Short mmCIF file of C-alpha atoms in Angstrom, two decimals:
data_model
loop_
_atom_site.label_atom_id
_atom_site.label_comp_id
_atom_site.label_asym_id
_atom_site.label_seq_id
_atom_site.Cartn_x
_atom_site.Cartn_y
_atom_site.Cartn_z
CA UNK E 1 -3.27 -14.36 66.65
CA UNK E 2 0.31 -15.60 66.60
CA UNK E 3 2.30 -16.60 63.64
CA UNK E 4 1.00 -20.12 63.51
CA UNK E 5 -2.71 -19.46 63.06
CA UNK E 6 -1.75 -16.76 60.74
CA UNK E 7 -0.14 -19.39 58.59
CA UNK E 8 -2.96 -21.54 58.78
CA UNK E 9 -5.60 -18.97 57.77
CA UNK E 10 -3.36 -17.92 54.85
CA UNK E 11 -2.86 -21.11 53.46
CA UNK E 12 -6.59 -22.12 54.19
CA UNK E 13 -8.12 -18.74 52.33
CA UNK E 14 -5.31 -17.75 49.89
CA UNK E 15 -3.01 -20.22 49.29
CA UNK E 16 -4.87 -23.33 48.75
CA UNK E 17 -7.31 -21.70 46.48
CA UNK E 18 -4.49 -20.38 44.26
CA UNK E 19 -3.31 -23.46 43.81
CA UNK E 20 -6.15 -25.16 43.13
CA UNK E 21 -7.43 -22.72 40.33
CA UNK E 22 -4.23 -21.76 38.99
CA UNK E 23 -0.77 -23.89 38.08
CA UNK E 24 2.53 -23.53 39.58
CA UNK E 25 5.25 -21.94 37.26
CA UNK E 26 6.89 -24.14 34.87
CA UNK E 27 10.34 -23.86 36.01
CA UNK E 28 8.10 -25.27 39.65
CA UNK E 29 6.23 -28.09 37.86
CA UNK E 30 8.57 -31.11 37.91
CA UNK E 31 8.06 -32.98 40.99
CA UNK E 32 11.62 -32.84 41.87
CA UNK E 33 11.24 -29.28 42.41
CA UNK E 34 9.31 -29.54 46.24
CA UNK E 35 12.01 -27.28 47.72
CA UNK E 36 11.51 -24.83 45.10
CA UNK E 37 7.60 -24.71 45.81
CA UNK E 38 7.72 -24.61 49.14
CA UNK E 39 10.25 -21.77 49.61
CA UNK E 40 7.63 -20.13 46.49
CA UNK E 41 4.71 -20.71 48.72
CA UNK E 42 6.64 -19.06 52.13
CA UNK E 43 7.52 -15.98 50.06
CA UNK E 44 3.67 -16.29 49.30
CA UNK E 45 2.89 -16.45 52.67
CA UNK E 46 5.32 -13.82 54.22
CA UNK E 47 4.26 -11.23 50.99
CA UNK E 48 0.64 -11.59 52.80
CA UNK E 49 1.53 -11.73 56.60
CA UNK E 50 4.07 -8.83 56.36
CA UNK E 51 0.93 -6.29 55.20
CA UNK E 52 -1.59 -7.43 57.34
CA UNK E 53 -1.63 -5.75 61.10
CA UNK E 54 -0.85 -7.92 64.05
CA UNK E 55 -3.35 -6.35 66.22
CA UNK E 56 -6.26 -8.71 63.71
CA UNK E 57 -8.52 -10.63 65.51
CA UNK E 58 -8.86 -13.78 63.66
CA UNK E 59 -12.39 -13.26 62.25
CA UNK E 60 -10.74 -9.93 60.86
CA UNK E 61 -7.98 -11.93 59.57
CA UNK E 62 -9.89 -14.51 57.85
CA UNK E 63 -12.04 -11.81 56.06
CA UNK E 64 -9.19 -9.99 54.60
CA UNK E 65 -7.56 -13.16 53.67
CA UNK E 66 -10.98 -13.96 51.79
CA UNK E 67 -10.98 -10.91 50.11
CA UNK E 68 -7.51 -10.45 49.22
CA UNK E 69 -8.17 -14.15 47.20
CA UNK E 70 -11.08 -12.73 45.30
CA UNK E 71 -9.30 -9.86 44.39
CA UNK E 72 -6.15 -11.53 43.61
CA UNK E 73 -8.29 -14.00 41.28
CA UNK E 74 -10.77 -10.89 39.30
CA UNK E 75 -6.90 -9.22 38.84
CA UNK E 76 -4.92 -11.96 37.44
CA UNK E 77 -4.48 -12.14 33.48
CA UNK E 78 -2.49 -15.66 33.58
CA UNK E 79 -3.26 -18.88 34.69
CA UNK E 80 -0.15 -19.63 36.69
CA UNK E 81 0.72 -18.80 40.87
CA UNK E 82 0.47 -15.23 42.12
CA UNK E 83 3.29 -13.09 41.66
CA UNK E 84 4.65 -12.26 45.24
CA UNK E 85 4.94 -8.69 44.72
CA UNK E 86 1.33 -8.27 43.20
CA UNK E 87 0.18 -10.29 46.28
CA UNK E 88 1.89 -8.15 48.55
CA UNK E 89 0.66 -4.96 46.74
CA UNK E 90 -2.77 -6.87 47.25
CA UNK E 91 -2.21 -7.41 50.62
CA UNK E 92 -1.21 -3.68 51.41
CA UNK E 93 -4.45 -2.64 50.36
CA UNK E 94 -6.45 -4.64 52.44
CA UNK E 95 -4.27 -4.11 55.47
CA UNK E 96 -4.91 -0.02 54.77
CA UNK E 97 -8.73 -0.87 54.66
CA UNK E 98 -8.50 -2.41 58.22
CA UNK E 99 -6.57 0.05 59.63
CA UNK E 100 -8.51 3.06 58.26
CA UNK E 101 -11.68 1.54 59.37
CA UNK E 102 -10.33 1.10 63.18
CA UNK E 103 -9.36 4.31 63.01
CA UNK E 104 -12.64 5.55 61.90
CA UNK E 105 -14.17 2.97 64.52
CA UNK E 106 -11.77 4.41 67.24
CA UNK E 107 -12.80 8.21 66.63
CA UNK E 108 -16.27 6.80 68.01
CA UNK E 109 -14.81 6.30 71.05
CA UNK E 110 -12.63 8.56 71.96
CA UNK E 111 -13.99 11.56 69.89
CA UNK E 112 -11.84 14.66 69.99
CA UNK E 113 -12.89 17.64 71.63
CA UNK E 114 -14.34 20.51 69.61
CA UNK E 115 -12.18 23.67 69.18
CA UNK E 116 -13.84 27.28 70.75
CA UNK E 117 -15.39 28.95 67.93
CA UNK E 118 -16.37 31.67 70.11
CA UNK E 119 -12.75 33.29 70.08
CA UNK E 120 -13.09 37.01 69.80
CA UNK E 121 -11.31 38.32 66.35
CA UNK E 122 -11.96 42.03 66.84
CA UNK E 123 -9.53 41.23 69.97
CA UNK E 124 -5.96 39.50 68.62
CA UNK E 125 -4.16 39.61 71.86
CA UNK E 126 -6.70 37.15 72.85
CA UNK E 127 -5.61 34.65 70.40
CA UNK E 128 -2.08 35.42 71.02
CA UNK E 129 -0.62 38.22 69.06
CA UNK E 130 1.37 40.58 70.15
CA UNK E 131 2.77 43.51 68.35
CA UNK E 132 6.40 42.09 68.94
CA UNK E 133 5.29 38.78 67.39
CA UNK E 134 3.78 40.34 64.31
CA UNK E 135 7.25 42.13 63.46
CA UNK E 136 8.69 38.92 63.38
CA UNK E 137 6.14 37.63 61.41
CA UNK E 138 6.37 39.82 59.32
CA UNK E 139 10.68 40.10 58.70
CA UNK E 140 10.02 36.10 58.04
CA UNK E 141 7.19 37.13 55.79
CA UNK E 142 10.05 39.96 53.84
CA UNK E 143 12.43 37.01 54.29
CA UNK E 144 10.65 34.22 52.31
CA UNK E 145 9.20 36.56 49.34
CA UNK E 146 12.98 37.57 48.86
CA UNK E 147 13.60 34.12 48.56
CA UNK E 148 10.77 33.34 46.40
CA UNK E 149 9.72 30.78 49.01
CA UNK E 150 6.31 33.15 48.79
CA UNK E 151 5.22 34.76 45.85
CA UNK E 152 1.57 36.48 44.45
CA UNK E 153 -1.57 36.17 46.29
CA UNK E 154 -0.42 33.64 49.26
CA UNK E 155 2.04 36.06 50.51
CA UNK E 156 -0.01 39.11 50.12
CA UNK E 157 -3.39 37.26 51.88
CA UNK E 158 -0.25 36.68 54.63
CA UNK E 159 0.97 40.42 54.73
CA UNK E 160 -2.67 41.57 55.11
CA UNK E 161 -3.61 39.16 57.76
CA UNK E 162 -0.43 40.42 59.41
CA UNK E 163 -1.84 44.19 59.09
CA UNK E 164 -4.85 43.55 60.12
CA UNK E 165 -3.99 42.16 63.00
CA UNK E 166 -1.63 44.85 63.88
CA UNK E 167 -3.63 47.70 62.78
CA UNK E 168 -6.56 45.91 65.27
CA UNK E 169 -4.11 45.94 68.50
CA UNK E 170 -3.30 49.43 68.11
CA UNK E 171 -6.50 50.44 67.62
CA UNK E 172 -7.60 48.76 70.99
CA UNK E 173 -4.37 50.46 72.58
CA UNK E 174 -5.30 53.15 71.79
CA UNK E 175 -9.29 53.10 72.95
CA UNK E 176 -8.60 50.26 75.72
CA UNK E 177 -12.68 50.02 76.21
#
């Protein structure tokens, strides 16, 4: 959609009804103040466009537009024109929604690949340790609990994964079969 359909679709779903349901602010009222509504209804409009995603299609578009109005009419406590920053929060939400459910949608497609669960723990030089790597392992380990970056049961569950591992490769060095 470009930006002039966007416009359209906003004023169309959100804008219009606003204004028909609700009044403009006072200091907005007097007719000699068309310069101050319009430049109120673009910061409207932009507080809406800047939170929905480009990528829309227009049916898309027009349904979030739809539903940011009814939400934006259940939320509001006064009868005068949105606030732009509660529209935008508004809008924020809704543009979220769409882009969690493409992403949901998209995992369909393109659905990742599932991880080997058939990896061999009993051998750990199969999934990549190595005696020289646990010693570093485990002087970061020292490291962190001296720093109390580590403290009670985390960093002992990590010095006994460490020893297990260990104590497992030199048990298999030592009977190689």
């Amino acid at each position: 959609m470009d930006y002039e359909a966007r416009k359209r679709v906003i004023w169309k779903e959100v804008l219009q009804s606003m204004q028909s349901l609700f009044n403009a602010p006072r200091h907005l009222q007097p007719d000699n103040m068309k310069e101050g509504r319009a430049a109120y209804l673009e910061a409207l409009f932009e507080a809406v466009n800047s939170q929905l995603s480009n990528d829309m299609q227009e049916e898309d578009f027009t349904y979030y537009c739809k539903q940011i109005s009814k939400d934006m009419i259940q939320s509001t406590t006064i009868r005068t024109w949105y606030m732009p920053n509660d529209l935008r929060k508004c809008a924020l939400k809704h543009g979220q929604i769409w882009i969690g459910k493409q992403a949901h949608l998209a995992s369909y497609e393109n659905p990742t690949k599932p991880k080997d669960t058939n990896v061999d723990k009993s051998n750990p030089e199969a999934m990549g340790w190595t005696l020289e790597g646990i010693a570093q392992h485990k002087e970061n380990l020292r490291q962190a609990i001296e720093n109390n970056e580590l403290q009670g049961t985390l960093a002992q569950s990590f010095r006994q994964i460490l020893d297990s591992a260990e104590s497992k490769i030199l048990a298999r060095q030592e009977t190689p079969y």
